[in-house]
mmCIF file of C-alpha atoms in Angstrom:
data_model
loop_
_atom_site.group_PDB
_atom_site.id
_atom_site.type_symbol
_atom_site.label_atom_id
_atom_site.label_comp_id
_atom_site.label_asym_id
_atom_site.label_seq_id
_atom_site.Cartn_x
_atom_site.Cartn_y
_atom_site.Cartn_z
ATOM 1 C CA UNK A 163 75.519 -4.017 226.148
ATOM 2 C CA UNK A 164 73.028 -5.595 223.472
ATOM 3 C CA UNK A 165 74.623 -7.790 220.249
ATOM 4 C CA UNK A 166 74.080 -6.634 216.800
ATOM 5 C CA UNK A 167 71.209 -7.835 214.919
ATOM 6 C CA UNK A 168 72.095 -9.952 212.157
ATOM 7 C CA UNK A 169 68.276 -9.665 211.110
ATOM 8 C CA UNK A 170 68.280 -7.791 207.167
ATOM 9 C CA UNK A 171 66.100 -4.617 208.233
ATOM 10 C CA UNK A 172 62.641 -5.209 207.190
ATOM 11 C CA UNK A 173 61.228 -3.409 203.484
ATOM 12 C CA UNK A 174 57.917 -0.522 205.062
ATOM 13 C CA UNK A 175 54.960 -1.651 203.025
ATOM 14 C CA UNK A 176 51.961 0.569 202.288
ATOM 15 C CA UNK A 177 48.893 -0.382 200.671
ATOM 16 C CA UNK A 178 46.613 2.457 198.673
ATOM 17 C CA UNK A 179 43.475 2.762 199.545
ATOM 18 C CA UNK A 180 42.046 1.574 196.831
ATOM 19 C CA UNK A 181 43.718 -1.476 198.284
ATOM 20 C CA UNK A 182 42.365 -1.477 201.194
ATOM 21 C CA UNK A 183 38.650 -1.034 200.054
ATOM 22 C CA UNK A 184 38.820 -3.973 197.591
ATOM 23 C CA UNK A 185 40.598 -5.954 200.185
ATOM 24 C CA UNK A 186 37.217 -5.060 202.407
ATOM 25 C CA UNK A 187 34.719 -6.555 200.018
ATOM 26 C CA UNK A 188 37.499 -9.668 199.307
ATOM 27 C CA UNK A 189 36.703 -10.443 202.770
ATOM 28 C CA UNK A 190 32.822 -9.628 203.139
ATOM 29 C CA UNK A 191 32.967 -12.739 200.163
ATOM 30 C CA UNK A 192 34.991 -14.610 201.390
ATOM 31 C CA UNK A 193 33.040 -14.893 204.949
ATOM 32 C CA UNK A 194 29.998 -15.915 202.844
ATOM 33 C CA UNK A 195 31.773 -18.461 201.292
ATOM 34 C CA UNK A 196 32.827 -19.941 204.558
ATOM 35 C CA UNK A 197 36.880 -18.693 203.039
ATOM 36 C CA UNK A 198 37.160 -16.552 205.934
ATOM 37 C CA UNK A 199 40.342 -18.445 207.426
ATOM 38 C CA UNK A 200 42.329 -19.226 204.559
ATOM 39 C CA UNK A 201 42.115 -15.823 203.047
ATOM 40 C CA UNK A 202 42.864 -13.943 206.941
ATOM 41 C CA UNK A 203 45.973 -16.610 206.446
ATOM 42 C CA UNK A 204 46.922 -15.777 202.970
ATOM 43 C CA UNK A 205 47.065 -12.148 203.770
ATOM 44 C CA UNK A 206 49.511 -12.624 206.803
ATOM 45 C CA UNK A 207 51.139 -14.534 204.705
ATOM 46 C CA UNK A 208 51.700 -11.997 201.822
ATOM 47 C CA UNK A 209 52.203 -9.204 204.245
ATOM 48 C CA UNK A 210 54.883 -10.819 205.748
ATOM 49 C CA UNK A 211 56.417 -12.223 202.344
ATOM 50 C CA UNK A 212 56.434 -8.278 201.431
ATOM 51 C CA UNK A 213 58.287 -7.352 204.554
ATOM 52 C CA UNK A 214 60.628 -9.499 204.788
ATOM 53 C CA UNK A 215 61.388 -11.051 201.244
ATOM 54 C CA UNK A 216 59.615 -9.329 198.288
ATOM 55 C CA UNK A 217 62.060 -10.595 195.571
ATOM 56 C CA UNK A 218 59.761 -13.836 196.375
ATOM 57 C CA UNK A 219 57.308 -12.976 193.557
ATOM 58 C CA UNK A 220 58.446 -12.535 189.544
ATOM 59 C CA UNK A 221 59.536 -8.824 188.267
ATOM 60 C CA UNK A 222 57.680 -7.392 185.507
ATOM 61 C CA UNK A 223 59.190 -4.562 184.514
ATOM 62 C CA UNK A 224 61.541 -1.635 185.630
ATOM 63 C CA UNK A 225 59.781 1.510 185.684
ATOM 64 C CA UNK A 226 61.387 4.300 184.128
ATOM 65 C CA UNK A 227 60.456 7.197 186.228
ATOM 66 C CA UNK A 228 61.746 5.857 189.530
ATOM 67 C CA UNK A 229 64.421 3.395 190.525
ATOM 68 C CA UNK A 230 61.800 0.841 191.039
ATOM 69 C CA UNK A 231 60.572 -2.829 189.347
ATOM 70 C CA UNK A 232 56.728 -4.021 189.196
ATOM 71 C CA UNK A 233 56.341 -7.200 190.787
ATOM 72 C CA UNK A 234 54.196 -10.035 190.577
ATOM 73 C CA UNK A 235 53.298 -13.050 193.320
ATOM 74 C CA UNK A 236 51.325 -15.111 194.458
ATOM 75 C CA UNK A 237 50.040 -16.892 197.738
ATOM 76 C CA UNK A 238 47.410 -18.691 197.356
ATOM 77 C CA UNK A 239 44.310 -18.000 196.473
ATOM 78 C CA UNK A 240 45.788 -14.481 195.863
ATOM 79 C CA UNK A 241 47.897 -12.653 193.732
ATOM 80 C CA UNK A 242 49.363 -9.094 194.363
ATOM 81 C CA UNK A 243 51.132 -6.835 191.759
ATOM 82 C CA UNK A 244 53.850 -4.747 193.379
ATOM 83 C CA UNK A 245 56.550 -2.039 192.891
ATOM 84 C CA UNK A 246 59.750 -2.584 195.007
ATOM 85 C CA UNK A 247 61.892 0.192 195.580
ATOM 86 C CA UNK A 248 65.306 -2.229 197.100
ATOM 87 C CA UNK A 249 67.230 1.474 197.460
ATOM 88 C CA UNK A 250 64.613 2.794 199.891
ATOM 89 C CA UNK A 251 63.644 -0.701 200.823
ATOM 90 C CA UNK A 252 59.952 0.452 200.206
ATOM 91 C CA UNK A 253 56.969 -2.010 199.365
ATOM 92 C CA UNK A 254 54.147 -0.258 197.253
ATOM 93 C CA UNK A 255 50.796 -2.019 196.975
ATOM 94 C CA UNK A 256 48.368 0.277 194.623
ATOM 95 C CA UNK A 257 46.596 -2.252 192.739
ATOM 96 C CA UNK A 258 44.138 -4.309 194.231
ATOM 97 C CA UNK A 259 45.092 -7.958 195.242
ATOM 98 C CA UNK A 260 43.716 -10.823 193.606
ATOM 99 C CA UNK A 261 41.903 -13.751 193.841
ATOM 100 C CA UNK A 262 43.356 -16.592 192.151
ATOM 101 C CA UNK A 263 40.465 -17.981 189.238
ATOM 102 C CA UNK A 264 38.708 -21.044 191.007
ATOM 103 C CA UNK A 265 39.606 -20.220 194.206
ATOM 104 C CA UNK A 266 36.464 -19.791 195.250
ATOM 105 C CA UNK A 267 36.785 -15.785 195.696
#
């Protein structure tokens, strides 16, 4: 018989598309900028941050449609804007993420 996890269930994430495509070209720049590494590292980073902890980032507002906040972070060089859902324990990512100014991106 297997223990009970104490582990919090993860939040799901999802990332538009629109997401996706800008996070595409943030990477075509950054590998001809030599940035390659530390932005592969700052997206593991942020994905993981998302899944496990999102309340790491600043809220914004509560939306007034749905039982959701907009949320604000950063991990360096980038910064994502979020809306957390804690009742469905739902990440959404729809607007593109970020480069920090003089970050080189």
């Amino acid at each position: 018989m297997s223990e009970p996890s104490d582990a919090p269930r993860p939040y799901v994430v999802s990332y538009s598309g629109r997401v996706r495509d800008a996070l595409k070209e943030l990477a075509i720049r950054a590998r001809q900028r030599g940035l390659e590494i530390p932005l592969a590292a700052a997206i593991q980073a942020l994905d993981h941050r998302l899944r496990v902890y999102p309340q790491f980032g600043q809220p914004l507002r509560d939306l007034t449609v749905e039982p959701a906040q907009l949320w604000i972070a950063t991990v360096p060089p980038l910064v994502v804007k979020y809306l957390l859902d804690e009742e469905r324990r739902l990440v959404m990512v729809v607007q593109p993420i970020t480069p920090l100014p003089g970050s080189g991106l």
